[in-house]
Coordinates of C-alpha atoms in Angstrom, one line a residue:
X9 CA 284.1 -128.7 122.2
X10 CA 285.9 -126.8 119.4
X11 CA 284.9 -125.6 116.0
X12 CA 287.2 -127.2 113.4
X13 CA 287.6 -128.3 109.8
X14 CA 288.1 -132.1 109.4
X15 CA 289.9 -133.5 106.4
X16 CA 290.2 -137.3 106.0
X17 CA 291.8 -139.5 103.3
X18 CA 293.0 -143.0 102.8
X19 CA 296.6 -143.9 102.0
X20 CA 295.9 -147.6 101.7
X21 CA 293.2 -150.1 102.8
X22 CA 294.5 -150.1 106.4
X23 CA 295.9 -146.7 106.8
X24 CA 294.1 -143.4 106.8
X25 CA 295.0 -139.8 107.6
X26 CA 292.9 -137.3 109.5
X27 CA 293.7 -133.6 109.6
X28 CA 291.9 -131.3 112.0
X29 CA 292.2 -127.6 111.8
X30 CA 290.8 -125.5 114.6
X31 CA 288.6 -122.7 113.1
X32 CA 289.0 -120.3 116.0
X33 CA 292.5 -119.3 114.8
X34 CA 291.5 -118.8 111.2
X35 CA 288.3 -116.9 112.1
X36 CA 290.3 -114.7 114.4
X37 CA 292.8 -113.9 111.6
X38 CA 290.0 -113.1 109.2
X39 CA 288.2 -111.0 111.8
X40 CA 291.5 -109.0 112.4
X41 CA 292.0 -108.6 108.7
X42 CA 288.4 -107.3 108.2
X43 CA 288.8 -104.9 111.1
X44 CA 292.0 -103.6 109.6
X45 CA 290.4 -103.2 106.2
X46 CA 287.4 -101.4 107.8
X47 CA 289.8 -98.9 109.4
X48 CA 291.7 -98.3 106.2
X49 CA 288.4 -97.8 104.3
X50 CA 287.2 -95.3 106.9
X51 CA 290.5 -93.4 106.6
X52 CA 290.2 -93.5 102.8
X53 CA 286.6 -92.3 102.9
X54 CA 287.6 -89.4 105.1
X55 CA 290.5 -88.5 102.7
X56 CA 288.2 -88.7 99.7
X57 CA 285.7 -86.4 101.4
X58 CA 288.4 -83.9 102.1
X59 CA 289.6 -84.0 98.5
X60 CA 286.0 -83.7 97.3
X61 CA 285.5 -80.6 99.4
X62 CA 288.8 -79.1 98.0
X63 CA 287.6 -79.9 94.4
X64 CA 284.3 -78.3 95.0
X65 CA 286.0 -75.1 96.3
X66 CA 288.3 -75.1 93.3
X67 CA 285.3 -75.4 90.9
X68 CA 283.6 -72.5 92.6
X69 CA 286.8 -70.4 92.4
X70 CA 287.1 -71.4 88.7
X71 CA 283.5 -70.3 88.1
X72 CA 284.2 -67.0 89.9
X73 CA 287.3 -66.4 87.8
X74 CA 285.6 -67.3 84.5
X75 CA 284.1 -63.8 84.0
X76 CA 286.7 -61.1 85.0
X77 CA 285.5 -57.5 85.2
X78 CA 288.1 -55.6 83.3
X79 CA 287.9 -51.8 83.2
X80 CA 289.1 -50.7 79.8
X81 CA 288.3 -47.0 80.3
X82 CA 286.5 -44.9 82.9
X83 CA 283.2 -45.6 81.0
X84 CA 283.9 -49.1 79.5
X85 CA 284.3 -52.5 81.1
X86 CA 285.0 -55.8 79.3
X87 CA 283.6 -59.0 80.8
X88 CA 284.9 -62.0 78.8
X89 CA 282.9 -65.2 79.7
X90 CA 284.6 -68.6 79.6
X91 CA 283.3 -72.1 79.5
X92 CA 279.8 -73.5 79.8
X93 CA 277.0 -71.3 80.9
X94 CA 275.1 -73.1 83.7
X95 CA 273.0 -72.0 86.6
X96 CA 275.5 -72.4 89.5
X97 CA 278.3 -70.7 87.5
X98 CA 276.0 -67.8 86.4
X99 CA 274.8 -67.2 89.9
X100 CA 278.4 -66.7 91.1
X101 CA 279.2 -64.5 88.1
X102 CA 276.0 -62.5 88.4
X103 CA 276.7 -61.6 92.0
X104 CA 280.3 -60.6 91.1
X105 CA 279.3 -58.5 88.0
X106 CA 276.4 -56.7 89.7
X107 CA 278.6 -55.8 92.6
X108 CA 281.4 -54.5 90.4
X109 CA 278.9 -52.6 88.2
X110 CA 277.4 -50.9 91.2
X111 CA 280.8 -50.0 92.8
X112 CA 282.4 -48.6 89.7
X113 CA 281.3 -45.7 87.5
X114 CA 281.4 -47.7 84.3
X115 CA 278.2 -47.4 82.2
X116 CA 279.1 -49.5 79.1
X117 CA 279.6 -53.2 79.6
X118 CA 281.0 -55.4 76.9
X119 CA 280.2 -59.1 77.3
X120 CA 282.4 -61.2 75.1
X121 CA 281.0 -64.7 74.3
X122 CA 283.9 -65.9 72.1
X123 CA 285.1 -68.4 74.7
X124 CA 281.7 -69.7 75.8
X125 CA 280.8 -73.3 75.1
X126 CA 277.3 -74.7 75.7
X127 CA 274.6 -72.5 77.1
X128 CA 272.2 -74.4 79.5
X129 CA 268.6 -73.3 79.9
X130 CA 268.9 -72.5 83.6
X131 CA 272.1 -70.6 83.0
X132 CA 270.3 -68.6 80.3
X133 CA 267.6 -67.5 82.8
X134 CA 270.3 -66.3 85.2
X135 CA 272.0 -64.4 82.4
X136 CA 268.7 -62.8 81.4
X137 CA 268.1 -61.7 85.0
X138 CA 271.6 -60.3 85.2
X139 CA 271.1 -58.3 82.0
X140 CA 267.8 -57.0 83.3
X141 CA 269.4 -55.9 86.6
X142 CA 272.3 -54.2 84.7
X143 CA 269.8 -52.3 82.5
X144 CA 267.8 -51.2 85.6
X145 CA 271.1 -49.9 87.1
X146 CA 271.5 -47.7 84.0
X147 CA 274.2 -49.8 82.4
X148 CA 274.4 -50.3 78.6
X149 CA 274.9 -54.0 77.8
X150 CA 276.8 -54.9 74.6
X151 CA 277.3 -58.6 73.6
X152 CA 280.1 -59.6 71.2
X153 CA 281.6 -62.8 69.7
X154 CA 278.3 -64.7 69.5
X155 CA 278.3 -67.8 67.4
X156 CA 275.2 -68.9 65.4
X157 CA 274.5 -71.7 67.9
X158 CA 274.7 -69.2 70.8
X159 CA 272.5 -66.7 68.8
X160 CA 269.7 -69.3 68.8
X161 CA 270.0 -69.8 72.5
X162 CA 270.2 -66.0 73.2
X163 CA 267.1 -65.5 71.1
X164 CA 265.3 -67.5 73.8
X165 CA 266.1 -64.7 76.2
X166 CA 263.2 -62.8 74.6
X167 CA 264.0 -59.7 76.6
X168 CA 262.9 -56.2 75.5
X169 CA 265.9 -54.5 76.9
X170 CA 268.4 -52.2 75.3
X171 CA 271.0 -54.9 74.6
X172 CA 273.3 -54.3 71.6
X173 CA 274.9 -57.1 69.6
X174 CA 278.2 -56.5 67.8
X175 CA 279.9 -59.1 65.7
X176 CA 283.5 -58.7 67.1
X177 CA 285.1 -57.5 70.2
X178 CA 287.4 -55.2 68.2
X179 CA 284.4 -53.5 66.5
X180 CA 282.6 -53.1 69.9
X181 CA 285.7 -51.5 71.6
X182 CA 286.1 -49.1 68.7
X183 CA 282.4 -48.2 68.7
X184 CA 282.2 -47.8 72.5
X185 CA 285.4 -45.8 72.8
X186 CA 284.0 -43.3 70.3
X187 CA 280.8 -42.9 72.3

């Protein structure tokens, strides 16, 4: 007994044609093709997973580099912030800034908001905690380059710390270098 497809047709009233195709061969081919596709899919999934991990590492590195700690003078450091302010990014930045502030004798920190896009709520809370920690460490926090939209978000910080806001980076550098 064999599994097969049967095709029949009449050529005339007396003659007919019958075509029998054994299914085992075609099923075997389809099974082999599916096995090959499954193997290729597994390889592709593994490659995509490796690329996803590389991309995640690149995003973490990008977040880490988006707030360089630049020592302008012995007593003054500039920290320009770039991009969107969100929780994951700010956690990376907070650790970096707090460590650099602790290890260096700088007492005045200028945070430049000129290149910041959107400020997310969770990122705002991490920013608040960072400013509080810096104040407790005896650092003076000065924020420059704030847009009206950012000012509304920063108003939500509602912190009673000694944070100074200066309109432009140039004015802040001049003021802090005179101090």
